[in-house]
CSV table of C-alpha atoms in Angstrom, one decimal:
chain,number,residue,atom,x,y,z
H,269,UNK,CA,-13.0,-3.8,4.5
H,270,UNK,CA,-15.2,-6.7,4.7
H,271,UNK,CA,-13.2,-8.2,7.7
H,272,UNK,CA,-14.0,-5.1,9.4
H,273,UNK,CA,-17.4,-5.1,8.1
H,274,UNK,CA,-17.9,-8.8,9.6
H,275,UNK,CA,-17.4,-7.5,13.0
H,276,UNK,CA,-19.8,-4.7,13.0
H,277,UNK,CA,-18.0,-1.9,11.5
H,278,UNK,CA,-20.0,0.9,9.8
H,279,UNK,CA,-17.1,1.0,6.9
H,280,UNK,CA,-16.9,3.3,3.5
H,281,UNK,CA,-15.0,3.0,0.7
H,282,UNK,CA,-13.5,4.9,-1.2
H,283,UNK,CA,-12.2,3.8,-5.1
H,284,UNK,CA,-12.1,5.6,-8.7
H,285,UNK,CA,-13.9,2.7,-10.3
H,286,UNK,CA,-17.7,1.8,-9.4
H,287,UNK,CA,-18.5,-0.9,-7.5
H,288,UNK,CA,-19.5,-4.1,-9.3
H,289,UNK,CA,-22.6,-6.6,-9.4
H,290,UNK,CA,-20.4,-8.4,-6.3
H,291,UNK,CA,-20.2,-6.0,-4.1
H,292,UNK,CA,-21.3,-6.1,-0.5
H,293,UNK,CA,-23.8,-4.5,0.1
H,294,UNK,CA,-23.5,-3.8,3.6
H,295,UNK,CA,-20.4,-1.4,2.6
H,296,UNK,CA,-20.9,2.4,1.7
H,297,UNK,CA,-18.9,2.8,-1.7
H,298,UNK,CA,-18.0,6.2,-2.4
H,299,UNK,CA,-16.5,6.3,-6.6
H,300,UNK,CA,-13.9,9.6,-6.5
H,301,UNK,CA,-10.0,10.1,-7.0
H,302,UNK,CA,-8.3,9.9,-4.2
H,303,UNK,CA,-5.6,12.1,-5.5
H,304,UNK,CA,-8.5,14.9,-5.4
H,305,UNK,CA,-7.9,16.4,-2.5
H,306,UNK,CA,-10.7,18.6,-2.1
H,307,UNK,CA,-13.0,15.6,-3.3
H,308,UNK,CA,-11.4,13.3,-0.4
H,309,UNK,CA,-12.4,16.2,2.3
H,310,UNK,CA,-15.6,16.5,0.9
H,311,UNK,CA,-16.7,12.8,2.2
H,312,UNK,CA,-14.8,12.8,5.1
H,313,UNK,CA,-16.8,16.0,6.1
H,314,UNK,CA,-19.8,13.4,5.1
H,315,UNK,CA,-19.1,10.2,6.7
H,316,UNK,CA,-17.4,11.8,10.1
H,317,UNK,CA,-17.0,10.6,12.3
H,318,UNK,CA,-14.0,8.6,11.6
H,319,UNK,CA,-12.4,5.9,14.0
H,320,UNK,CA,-9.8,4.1,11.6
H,321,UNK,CA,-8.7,5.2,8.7
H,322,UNK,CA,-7.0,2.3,6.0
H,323,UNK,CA,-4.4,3.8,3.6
H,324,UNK,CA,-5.1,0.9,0.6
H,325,UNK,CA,-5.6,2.6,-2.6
H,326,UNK,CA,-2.2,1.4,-4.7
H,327,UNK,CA,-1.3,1.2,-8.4
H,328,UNK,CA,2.1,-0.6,-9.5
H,329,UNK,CA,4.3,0.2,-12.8
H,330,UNK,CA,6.7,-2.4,-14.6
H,331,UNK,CA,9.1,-0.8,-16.8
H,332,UNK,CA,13.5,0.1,-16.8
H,333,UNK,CA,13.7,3.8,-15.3
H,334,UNK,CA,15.7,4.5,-18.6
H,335,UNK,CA,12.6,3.9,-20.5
H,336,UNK,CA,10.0,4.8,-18.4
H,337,UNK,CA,7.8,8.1,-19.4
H,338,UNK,CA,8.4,9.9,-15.9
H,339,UNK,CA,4.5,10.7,-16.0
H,340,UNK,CA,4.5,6.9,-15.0
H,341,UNK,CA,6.1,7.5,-12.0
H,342,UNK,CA,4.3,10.6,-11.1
H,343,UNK,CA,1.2,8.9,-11.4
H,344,UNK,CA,2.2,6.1,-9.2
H,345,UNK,CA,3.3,8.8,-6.5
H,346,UNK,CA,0.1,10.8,-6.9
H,347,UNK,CA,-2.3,7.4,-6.0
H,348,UNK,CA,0.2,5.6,-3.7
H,349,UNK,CA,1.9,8.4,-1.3
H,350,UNK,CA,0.3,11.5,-2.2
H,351,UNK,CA,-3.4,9.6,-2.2
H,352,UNK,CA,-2.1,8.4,1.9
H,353,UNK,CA,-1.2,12.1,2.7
H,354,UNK,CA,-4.8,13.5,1.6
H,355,UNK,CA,-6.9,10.7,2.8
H,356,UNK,CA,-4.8,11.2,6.2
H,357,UNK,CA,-4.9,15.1,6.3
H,358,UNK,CA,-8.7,14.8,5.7
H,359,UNK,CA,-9.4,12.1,8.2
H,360,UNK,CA,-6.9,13.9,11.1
H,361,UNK,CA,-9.5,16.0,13.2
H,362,UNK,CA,-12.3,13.4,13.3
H,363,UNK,CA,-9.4,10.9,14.0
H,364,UNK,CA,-8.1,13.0,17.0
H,365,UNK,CA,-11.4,13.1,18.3
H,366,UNK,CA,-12.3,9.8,18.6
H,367,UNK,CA,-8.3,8.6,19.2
H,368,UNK,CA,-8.7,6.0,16.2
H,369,UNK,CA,-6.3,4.3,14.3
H,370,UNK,CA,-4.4,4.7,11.0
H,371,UNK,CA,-3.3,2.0,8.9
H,372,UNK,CA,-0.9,2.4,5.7
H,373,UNK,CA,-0.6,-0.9,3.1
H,374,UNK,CA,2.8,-0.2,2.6
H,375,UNK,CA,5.3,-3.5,0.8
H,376,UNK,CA,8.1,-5.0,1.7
H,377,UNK,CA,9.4,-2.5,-1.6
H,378,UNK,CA,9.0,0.2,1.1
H,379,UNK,CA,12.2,-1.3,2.6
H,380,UNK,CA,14.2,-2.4,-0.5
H,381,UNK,CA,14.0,-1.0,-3.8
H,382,UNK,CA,13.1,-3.4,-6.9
H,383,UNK,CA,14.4,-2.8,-10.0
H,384,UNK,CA,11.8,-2.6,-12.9
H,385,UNK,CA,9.7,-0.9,-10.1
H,386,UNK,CA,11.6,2.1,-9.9
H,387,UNK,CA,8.0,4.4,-9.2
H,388,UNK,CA,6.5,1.6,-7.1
H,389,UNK,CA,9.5,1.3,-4.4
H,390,UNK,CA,9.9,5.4,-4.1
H,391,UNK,CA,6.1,5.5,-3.4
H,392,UNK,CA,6.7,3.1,-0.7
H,393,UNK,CA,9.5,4.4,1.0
H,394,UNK,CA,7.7,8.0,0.9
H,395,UNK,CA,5.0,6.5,2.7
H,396,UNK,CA,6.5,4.8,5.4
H,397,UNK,CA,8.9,8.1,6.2
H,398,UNK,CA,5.8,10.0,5.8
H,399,UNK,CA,3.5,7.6,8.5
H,400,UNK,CA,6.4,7.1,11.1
H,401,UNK,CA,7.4,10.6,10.9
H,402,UNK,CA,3.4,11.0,11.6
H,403,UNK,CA,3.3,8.5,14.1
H,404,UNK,CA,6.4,10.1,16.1
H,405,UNK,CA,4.2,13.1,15.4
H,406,UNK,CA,0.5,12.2,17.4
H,407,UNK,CA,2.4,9.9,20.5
H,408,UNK,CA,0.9,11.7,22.9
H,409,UNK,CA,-2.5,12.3,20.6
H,410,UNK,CA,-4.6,8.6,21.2
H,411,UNK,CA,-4.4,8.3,16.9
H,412,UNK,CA,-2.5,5.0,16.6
H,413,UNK,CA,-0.7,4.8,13.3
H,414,UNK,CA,0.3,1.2,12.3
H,415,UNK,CA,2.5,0.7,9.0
H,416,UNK,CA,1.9,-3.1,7.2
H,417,UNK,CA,4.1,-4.0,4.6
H,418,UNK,CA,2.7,-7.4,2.9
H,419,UNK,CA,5.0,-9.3,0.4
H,420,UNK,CA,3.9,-10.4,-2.8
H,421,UNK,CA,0.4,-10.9,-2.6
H,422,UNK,CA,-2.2,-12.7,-5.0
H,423,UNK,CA,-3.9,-9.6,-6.2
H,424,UNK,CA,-5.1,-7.5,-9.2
H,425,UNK,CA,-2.0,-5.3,-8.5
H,426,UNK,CA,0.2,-6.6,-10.8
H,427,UNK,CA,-2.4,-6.7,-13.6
H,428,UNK,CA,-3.2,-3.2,-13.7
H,429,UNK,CA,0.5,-2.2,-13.2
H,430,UNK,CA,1.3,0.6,-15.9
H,431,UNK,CA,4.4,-0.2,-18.4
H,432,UNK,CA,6.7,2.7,-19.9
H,433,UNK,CA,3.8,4.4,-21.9
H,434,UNK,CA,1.2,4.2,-18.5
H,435,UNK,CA,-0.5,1.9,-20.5
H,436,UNK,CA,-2.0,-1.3,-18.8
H,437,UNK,CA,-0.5,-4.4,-18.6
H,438,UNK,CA,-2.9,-6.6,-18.1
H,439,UNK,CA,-1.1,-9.4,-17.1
H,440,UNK,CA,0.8,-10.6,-14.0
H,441,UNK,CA,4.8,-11.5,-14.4
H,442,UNK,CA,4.5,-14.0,-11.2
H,443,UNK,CA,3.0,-17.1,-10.3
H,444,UNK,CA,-0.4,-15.5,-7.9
H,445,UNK,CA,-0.8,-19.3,-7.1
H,446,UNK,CA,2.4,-19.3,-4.9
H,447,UNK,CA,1.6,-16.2,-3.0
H,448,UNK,CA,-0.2,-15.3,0.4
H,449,UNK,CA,-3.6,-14.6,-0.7
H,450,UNK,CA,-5.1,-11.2,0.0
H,451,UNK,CA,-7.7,-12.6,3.2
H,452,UNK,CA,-5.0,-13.9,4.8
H,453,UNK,CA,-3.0,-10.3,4.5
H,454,UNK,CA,-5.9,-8.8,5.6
H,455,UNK,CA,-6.5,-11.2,8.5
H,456,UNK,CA,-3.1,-10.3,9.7
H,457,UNK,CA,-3.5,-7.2,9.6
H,458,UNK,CA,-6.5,-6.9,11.2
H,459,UNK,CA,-5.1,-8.8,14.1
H,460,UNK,CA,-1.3,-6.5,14.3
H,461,UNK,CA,-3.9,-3.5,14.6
H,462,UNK,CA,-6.2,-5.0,17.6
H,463,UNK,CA,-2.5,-5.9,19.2
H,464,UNK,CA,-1.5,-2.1,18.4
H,465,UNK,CA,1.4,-2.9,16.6
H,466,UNK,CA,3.3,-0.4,14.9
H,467,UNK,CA,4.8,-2.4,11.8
H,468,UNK,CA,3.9,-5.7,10.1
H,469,UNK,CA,6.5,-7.3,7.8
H,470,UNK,CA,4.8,-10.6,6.6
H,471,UNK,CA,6.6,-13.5,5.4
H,472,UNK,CA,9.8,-14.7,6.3
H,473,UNK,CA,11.0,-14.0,3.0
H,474,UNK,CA,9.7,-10.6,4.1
H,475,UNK,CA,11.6,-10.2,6.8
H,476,UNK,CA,14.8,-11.7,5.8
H,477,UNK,CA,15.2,-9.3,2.8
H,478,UNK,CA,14.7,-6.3,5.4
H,479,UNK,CA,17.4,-8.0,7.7
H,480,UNK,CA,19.7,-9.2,5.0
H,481,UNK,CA,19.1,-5.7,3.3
H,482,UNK,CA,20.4,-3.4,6.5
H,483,UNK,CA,23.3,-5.7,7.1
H,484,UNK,CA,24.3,-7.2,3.4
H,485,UNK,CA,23.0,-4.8,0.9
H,486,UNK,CA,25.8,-5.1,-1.6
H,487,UNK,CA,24.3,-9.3,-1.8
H,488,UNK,CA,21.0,-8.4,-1.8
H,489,UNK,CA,21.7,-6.0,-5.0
H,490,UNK,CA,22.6,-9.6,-7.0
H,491,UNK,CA,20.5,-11.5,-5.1
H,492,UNK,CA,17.3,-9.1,-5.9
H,493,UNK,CA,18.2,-9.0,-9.3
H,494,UNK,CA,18.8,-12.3,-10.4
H,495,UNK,CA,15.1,-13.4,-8.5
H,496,UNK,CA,13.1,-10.7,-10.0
H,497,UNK,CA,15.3,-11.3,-13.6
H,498,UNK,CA,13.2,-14.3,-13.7
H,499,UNK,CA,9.9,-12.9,-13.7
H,500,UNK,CA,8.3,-13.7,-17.1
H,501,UNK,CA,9.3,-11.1,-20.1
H,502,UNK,CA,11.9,-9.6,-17.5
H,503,UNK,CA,14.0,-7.0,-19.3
H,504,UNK,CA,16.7,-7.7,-16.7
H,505,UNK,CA,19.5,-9.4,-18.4
């Protein structure tokens, strides 16, 4: 948002939380639920017209599916696919007019499911069928739809991932240190959208887990595993 800001963009935001004493304050911040759908319409009716929309609102969850209270996972489907859809089916007319752009953060788990992210990786997949399906949909429309799907990236993401209960976790499994920071994601993808890409896989990790997991998915079962059984307080085993 503040990439986009920086070269002259009127840009609003939407979050559930309020923003903070940091925020810029040459960004409109609009506090709602973005799995309110008739809340989402309501400011795209206010704030039209719209010329790219940014699909980035995202929760995680951290838990065994044998475990997990399945209101976990519906949460994490309401806020990461279901929050895309409305945002999208809101923004869609004014985006038609003005043949703008749509941009999903999807993952890499969009591509290959995780284990202990059960809810996270269905989300994922659901919205990349959902935005190539969409893209196939507006070809000949002017809307260009562009699917990015970063790796692990050093974010809040994995602090406010929900455990088995939906409760908080409040604490990251990985070393944040070691990944791609979150300006240089959104740099990228800044730059894939001005090149009117339609997909972004970052990393070469990225990339060879997508490759490796089209051609040699019974390896990347053990090999997914065993990297993500080392995450601190793992229950893999």
């Amino acid at each position: 948002a503040e990439l986009f800001q920086s070269q002259g963009a009127e840009v609003h935001v939407i979050d559930i939380s309020a923003p903070g004493q940091d925020a810029n304050p040459k960004i409109n911040y609009h506090q709602a639920d973005i799995t309110q759908f008739e809340i989402v319409e309501q400011i795209a009716t206010r704030i039209s017209p719209v010329d790219i929309l940014i699909n980035n609102a995202g929760i995680s969850m951290r838990s065994m599916f044998e475990t997990v209270d399945l209101s976990v996972l519906k949460q994490v489907m309401d806020i990461n696919f279901w929050g895309t859809v409305y945002a999208t089916h809101a923004a869609l007319p004014y985006l038609k007019k003005s043949r703008g752009g749509i941009i999903g953060i999807s993952s890499i788990a969009g591509y290959r499911g995780l284990p202990v992210r059960s809810g996270y990786s269905a989300s994922k997949f659901a919205m990349n069928g959902f935005l190539e399906a969409l893209r196939t949909e507006l070809l000949h429309s002017g809307v260009h739809v562009f699917i990015a799907c970063p790796g692990f990236t050093a974010s809040n993401i994995r602090n406010s991932s929900l455990n088995a209960e939906g409760n908080i976790t409040g604490e990251t499994m990985r070393e944040e240190d070691k990944m791609m920071s979150a300006d240089e994601v959104a740099l990228k993808i800044i730059h894939a959208y001005q090149q009117k890409k339609k997909t972004l896989i970052m990393t070469f990790q990225g990339k060879l887990t997508v490759f490796l997991n089209k051609w040699m998915n019974g390896l990347m079962d053990t090999l997914v595993y065993n990297a993500l059984k080392k995450e601190r307080n793992s229950p893999l085993k």
